[in-house]
Coordinates of C-alpha atoms (C1' of nucleotides) in Angstrom, one line a residue:
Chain V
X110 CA -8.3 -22.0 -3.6
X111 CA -6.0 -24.5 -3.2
X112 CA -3.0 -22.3 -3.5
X113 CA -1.3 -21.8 -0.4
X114 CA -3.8 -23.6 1.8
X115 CA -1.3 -25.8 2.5
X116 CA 2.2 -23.3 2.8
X117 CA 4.6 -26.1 1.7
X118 CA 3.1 -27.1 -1.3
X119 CA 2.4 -30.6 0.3
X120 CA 2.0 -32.7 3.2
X121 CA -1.4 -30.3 4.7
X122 CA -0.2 -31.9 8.2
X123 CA -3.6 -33.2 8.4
X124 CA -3.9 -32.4 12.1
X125 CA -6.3 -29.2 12.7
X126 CA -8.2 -30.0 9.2
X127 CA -11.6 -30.4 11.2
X128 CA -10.6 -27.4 13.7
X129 CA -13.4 -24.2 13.5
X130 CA -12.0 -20.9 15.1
X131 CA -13.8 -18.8 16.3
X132 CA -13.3 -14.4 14.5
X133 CA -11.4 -13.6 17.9
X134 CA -9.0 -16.7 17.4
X135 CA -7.9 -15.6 13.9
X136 CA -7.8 -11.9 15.0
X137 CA -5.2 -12.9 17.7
X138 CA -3.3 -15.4 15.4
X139 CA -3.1 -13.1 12.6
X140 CA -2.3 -9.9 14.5
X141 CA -5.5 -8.1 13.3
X142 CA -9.2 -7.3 14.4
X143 CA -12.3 -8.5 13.8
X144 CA -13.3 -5.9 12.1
X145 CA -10.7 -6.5 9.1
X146 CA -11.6 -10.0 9.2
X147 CA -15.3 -8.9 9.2
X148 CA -14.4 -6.6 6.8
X149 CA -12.9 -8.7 4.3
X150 CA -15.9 -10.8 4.2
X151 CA -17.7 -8.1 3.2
X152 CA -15.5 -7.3 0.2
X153 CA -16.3 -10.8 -0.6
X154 CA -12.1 -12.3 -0.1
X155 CA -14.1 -14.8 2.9
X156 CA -17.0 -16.8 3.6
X157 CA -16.9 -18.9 7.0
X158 CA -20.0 -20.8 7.8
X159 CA -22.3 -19.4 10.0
X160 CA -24.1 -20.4 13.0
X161 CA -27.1 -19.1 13.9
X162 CA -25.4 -15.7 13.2
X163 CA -21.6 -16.6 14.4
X164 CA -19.1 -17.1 12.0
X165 CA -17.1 -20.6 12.0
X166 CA -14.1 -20.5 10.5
X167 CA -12.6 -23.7 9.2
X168 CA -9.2 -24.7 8.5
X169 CA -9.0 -23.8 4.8
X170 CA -10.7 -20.5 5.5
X171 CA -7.6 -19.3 8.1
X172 CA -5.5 -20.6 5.6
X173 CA -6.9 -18.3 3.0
X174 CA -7.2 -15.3 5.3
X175 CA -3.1 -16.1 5.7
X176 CA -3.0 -15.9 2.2
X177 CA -4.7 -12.9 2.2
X178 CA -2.4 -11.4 4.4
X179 CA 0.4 -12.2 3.2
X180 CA -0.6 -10.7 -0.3
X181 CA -1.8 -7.5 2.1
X182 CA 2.3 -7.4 3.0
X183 CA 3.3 -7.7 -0.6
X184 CA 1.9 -4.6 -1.1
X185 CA -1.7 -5.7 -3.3
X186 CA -4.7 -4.5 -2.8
X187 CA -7.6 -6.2 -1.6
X188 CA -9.2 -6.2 -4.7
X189 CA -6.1 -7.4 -6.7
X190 CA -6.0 -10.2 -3.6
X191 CA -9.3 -11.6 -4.3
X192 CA -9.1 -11.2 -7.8
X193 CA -5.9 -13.3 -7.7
X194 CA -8.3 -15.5 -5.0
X195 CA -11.2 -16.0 -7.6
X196 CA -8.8 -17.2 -10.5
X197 CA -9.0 -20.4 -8.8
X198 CA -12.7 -20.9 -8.0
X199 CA -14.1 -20.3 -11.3
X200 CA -14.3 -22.7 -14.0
X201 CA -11.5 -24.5 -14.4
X202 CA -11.9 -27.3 -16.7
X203 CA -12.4 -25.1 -20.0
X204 CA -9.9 -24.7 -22.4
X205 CA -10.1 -20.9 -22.1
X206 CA -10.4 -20.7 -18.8
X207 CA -7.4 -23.0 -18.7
X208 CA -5.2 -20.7 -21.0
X209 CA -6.4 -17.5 -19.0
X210 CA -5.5 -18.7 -15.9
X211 CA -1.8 -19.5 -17.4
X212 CA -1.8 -15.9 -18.9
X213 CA -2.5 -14.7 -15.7
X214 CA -0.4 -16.2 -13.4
X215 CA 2.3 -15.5 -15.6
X216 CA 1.4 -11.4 -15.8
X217 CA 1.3 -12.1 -11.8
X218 CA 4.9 -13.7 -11.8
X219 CA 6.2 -10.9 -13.8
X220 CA 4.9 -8.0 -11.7
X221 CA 6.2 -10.2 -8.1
X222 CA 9.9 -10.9 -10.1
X223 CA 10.1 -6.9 -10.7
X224 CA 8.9 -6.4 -7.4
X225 CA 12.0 -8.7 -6.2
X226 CA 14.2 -6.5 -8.4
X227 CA 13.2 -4.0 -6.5
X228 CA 13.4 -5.0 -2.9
X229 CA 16.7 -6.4 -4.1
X230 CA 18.1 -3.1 -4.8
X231 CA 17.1 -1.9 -1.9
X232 CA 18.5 -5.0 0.5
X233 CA 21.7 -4.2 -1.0
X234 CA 21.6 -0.5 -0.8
X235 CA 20.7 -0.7 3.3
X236 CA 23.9 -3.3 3.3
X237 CA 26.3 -1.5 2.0
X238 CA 24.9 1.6 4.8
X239 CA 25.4 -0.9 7.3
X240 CA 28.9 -2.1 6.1
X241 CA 30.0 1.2 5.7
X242 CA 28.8 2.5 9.1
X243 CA 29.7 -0.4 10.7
X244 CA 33.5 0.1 9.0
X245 CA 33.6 4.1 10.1
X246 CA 32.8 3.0 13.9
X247 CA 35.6 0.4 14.1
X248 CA 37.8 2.7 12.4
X249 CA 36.9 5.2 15.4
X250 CA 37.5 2.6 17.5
X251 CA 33.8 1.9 18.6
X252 CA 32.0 -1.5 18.3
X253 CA 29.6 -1.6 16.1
X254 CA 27.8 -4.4 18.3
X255 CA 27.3 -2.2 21.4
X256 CA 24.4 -0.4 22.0
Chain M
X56 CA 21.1 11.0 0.4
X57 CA 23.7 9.3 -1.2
X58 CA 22.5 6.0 -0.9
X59 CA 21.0 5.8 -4.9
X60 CA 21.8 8.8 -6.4
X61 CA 23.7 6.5 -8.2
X62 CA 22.0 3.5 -9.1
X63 CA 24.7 1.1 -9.6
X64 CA 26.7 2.3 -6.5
X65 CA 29.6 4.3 -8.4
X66 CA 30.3 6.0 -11.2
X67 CA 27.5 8.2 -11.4
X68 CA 27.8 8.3 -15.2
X69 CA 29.0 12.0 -14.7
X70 CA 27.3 13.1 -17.7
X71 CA 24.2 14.6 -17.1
X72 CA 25.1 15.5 -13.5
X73 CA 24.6 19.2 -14.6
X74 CA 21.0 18.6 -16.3
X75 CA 17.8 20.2 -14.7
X76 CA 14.5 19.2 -15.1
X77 CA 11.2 20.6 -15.8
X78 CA 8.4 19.1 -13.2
X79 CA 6.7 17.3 -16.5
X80 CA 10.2 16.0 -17.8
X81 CA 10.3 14.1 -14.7
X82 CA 7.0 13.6 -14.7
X83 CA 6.9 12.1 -18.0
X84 CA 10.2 10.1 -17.2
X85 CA 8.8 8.3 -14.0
X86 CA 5.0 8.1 -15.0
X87 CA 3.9 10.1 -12.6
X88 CA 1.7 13.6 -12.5
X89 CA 2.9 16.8 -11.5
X90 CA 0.4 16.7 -8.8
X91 CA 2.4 13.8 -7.4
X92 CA 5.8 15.1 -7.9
X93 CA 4.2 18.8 -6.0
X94 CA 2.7 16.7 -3.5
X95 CA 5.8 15.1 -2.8
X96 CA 7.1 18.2 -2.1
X97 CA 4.2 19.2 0.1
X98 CA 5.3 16.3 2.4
X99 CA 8.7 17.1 2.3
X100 CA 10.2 14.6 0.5
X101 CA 11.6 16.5 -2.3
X102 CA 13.2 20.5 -2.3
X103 CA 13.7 21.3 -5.6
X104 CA 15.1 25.2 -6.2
X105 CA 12.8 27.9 -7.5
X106 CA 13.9 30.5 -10.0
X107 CA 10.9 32.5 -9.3
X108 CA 8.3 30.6 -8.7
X109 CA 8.7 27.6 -11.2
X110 CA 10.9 24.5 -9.8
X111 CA 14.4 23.4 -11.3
X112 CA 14.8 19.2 -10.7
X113 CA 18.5 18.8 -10.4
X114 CA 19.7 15.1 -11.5
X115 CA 19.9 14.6 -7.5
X116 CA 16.3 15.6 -7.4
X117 CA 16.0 13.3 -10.0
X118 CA 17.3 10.3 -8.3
X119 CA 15.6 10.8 -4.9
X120 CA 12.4 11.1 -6.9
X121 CA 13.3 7.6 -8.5
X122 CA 14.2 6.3 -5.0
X123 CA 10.8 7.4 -3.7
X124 CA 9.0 6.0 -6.3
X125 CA 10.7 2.7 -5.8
X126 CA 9.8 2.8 -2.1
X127 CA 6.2 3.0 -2.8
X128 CA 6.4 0.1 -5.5
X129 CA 8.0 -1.2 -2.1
X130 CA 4.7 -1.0 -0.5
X131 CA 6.4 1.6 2.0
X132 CA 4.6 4.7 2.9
X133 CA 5.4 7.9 2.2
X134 CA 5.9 9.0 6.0
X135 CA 8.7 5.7 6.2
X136 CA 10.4 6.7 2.7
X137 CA 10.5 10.1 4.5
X138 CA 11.9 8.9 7.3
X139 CA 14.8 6.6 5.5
X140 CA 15.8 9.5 3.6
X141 CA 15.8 11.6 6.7
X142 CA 18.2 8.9 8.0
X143 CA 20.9 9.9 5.8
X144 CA 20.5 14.0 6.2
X145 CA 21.0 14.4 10.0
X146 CA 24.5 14.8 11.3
X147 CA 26.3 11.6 10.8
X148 CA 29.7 12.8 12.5
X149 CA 28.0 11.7 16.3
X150 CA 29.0 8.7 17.4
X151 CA 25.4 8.1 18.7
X152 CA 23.8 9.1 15.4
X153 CA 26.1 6.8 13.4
X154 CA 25.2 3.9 16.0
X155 CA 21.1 5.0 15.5
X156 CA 22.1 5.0 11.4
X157 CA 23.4 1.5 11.8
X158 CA 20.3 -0.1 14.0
X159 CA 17.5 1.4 11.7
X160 CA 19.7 0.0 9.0
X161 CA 19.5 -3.5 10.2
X162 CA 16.0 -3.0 11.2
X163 CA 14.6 -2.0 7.6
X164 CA 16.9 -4.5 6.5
X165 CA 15.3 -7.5 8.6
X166 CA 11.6 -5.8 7.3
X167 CA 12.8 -6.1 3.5
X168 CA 14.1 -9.8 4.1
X169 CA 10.8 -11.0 5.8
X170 CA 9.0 -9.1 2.3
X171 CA 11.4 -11.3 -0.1
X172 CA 10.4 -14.3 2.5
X173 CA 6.8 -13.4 1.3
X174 CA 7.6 -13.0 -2.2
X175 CA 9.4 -15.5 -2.8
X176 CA 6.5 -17.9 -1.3
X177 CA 4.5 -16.3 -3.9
X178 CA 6.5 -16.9 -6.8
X179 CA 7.1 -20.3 -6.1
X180 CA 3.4 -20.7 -5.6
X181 CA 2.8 -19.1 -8.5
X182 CA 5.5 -21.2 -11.0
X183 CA 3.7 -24.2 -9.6
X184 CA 0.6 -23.4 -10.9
X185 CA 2.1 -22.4 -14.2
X186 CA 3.9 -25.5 -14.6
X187 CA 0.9 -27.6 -13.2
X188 CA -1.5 -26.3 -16.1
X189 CA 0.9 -25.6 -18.4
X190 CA 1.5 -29.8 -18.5
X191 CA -2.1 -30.1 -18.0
X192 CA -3.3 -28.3 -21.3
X193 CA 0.1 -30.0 -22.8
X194 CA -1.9 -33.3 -21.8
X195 CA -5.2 -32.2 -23.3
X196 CA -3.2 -31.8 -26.5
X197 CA -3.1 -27.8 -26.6
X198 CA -0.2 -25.7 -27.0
X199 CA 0.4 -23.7 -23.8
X200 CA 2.1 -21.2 -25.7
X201 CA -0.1 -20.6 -28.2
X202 CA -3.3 -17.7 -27.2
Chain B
dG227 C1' -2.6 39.5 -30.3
dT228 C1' -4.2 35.3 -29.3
dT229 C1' -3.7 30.4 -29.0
dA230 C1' -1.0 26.7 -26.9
dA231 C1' 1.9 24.6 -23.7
dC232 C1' 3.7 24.9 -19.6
dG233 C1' 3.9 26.6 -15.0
dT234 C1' 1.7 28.2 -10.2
dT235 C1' -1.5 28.1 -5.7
dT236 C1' -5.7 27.0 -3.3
dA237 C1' -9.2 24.1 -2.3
dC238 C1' -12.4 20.6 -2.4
dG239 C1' -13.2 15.6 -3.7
dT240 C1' -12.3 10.6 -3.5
dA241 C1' -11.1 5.6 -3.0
dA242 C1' -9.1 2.2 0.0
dA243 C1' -8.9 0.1 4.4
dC244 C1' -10.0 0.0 8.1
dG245 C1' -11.1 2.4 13.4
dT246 C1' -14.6 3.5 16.5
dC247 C1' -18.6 3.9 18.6
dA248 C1' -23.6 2.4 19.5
dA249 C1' -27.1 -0.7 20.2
dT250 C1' -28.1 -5.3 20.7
dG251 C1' -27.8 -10.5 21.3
dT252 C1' -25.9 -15.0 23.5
dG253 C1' -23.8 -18.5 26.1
dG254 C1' -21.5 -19.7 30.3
dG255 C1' -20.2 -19.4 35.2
dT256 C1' -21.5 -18.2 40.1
Chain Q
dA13 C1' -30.8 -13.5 38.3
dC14 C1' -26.7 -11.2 37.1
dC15 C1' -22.3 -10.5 35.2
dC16 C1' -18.8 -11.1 31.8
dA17 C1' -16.7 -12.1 27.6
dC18 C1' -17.7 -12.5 23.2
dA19 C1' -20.5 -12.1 19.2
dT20 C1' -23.5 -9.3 15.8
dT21 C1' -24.9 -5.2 12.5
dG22 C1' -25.1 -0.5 11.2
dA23 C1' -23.2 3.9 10.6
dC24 C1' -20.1 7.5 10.8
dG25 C1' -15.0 9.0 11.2
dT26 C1' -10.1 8.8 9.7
dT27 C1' -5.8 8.5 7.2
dT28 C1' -3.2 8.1 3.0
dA29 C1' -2.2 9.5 -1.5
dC30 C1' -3.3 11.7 -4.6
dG31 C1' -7.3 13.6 -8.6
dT32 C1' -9.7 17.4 -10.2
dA33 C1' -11.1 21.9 -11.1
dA34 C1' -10.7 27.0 -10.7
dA35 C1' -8.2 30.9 -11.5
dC36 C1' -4.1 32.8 -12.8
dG37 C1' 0.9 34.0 -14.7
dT38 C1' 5.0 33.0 -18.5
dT39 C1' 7.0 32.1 -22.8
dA40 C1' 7.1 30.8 -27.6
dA41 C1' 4.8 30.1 -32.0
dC42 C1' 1.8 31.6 -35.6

DNA sequence: GTTAACGTTTACGTAAACGTCAATGTGGGT
DNA sequence: ACCCACATTGACGTTTACGTAAACGTTAAC
């Protein structure tokens, strides 16, 4: 997909385009093992080229395991993930497949915007702990900054 | 925990304060199954009182059920929801509990602004590809809004 | 008095997402 | 030639969060 390969929308700071890691380099970058990256290949979310029987991964495939990631944080499963993954690599240029996508991504933006409404509720919940703690321990005469 | 039992952050809309509820009334309410809401208590996330051996939800019940639930559309766990709401049950008077209360606040806080960092990427990823073939089937002469 | 709707406990089953061996191969340095 | 770090493919184990079924006890309606 193109989504997200490059994080800012534009600009892929062509540099590192024609880089190949190697399963161990993306395991250390990404804070995870092999075996998940492994893993998700066999869940079909990656396919790196292969050498012999080594895995290369190229730029746009560490930028989709990001992806993948980062939708792993958010709280998706991996098969939500790669379904959200493979509404980009099918047919694009039909009509239909044109006006699913749209549905789609729109269902996608109003299950993320309730999630926000959620995590939004609770950012302000844990704030006004922290005010009001913070409040009760100057009020006792304590710093709230000291450990 | 006080923290949500009232979801605005006062005026607990006294009414109702008095109300129990049945395990499937609060089942129904929050879509979930009994199963869960027993389970729940299995874990010990929820005490509800017996009169025998059926449970009575009071509206506290209630709203730490809702707070639960929201924690797991969260993507929390339920071993860290049990742990926040934990937070708020142990003594609170210490001086050293109140400063633990405060850093664990700040902490979860700083772990619900990186997920809204995340979401919001997602969003905005997502709006651009609405927009993008939105204009595009507006260019091939189709009505994006139209099914 | 029995059917229905609700409640209970106990216990085994399951899907997701990996972890953890085991057995084996491979390329590079000394 | 040997070691080391890294790679591979099974295959079985584990945790989380319930689902599902069995077997049973209330209460109200018909």
């Amino acid at each position: 997909m193109s989504v997200a390969v490059t994080p800012s929308g534009k600009s892929p700071a062509p540099r590192d385009t024609q880089r190949i890691y190697s399963i161990a380099e993306l395991a250390r970058e990404f804070e995870v093992t092999a075996r998940t990256i492994r893993f998700y290949e066999d869940e079909g979310l990656i396919k790196p080229r292969r050498q012999g029987t080594q895995r290369l991964y190229s730029a746009g495939d560490r930028a989709r395991l990001g992806w993948i990631l980062r939708g792993k944080r958010l709280g998706f499963t991996l098969a939500e993930i790669k379904e959200l993954l493979d509404l980009y690599h099918v047919d694009r240029t039909g009509l239909q497949q044109m006006r699913e996508l749209l549905r789609r991504s729109r269902l996608h933006i109003e299950d993320l915007e309730r999630r926000r409404r959620d995590l939004d509720a609770q950012i302000g919940e844990f704030k006004d702990v922290e005010m009001h703690v913070a409040a009760e321990l100057r009020q006792r005469g304590a710093d709230p900054e000291s450990d």
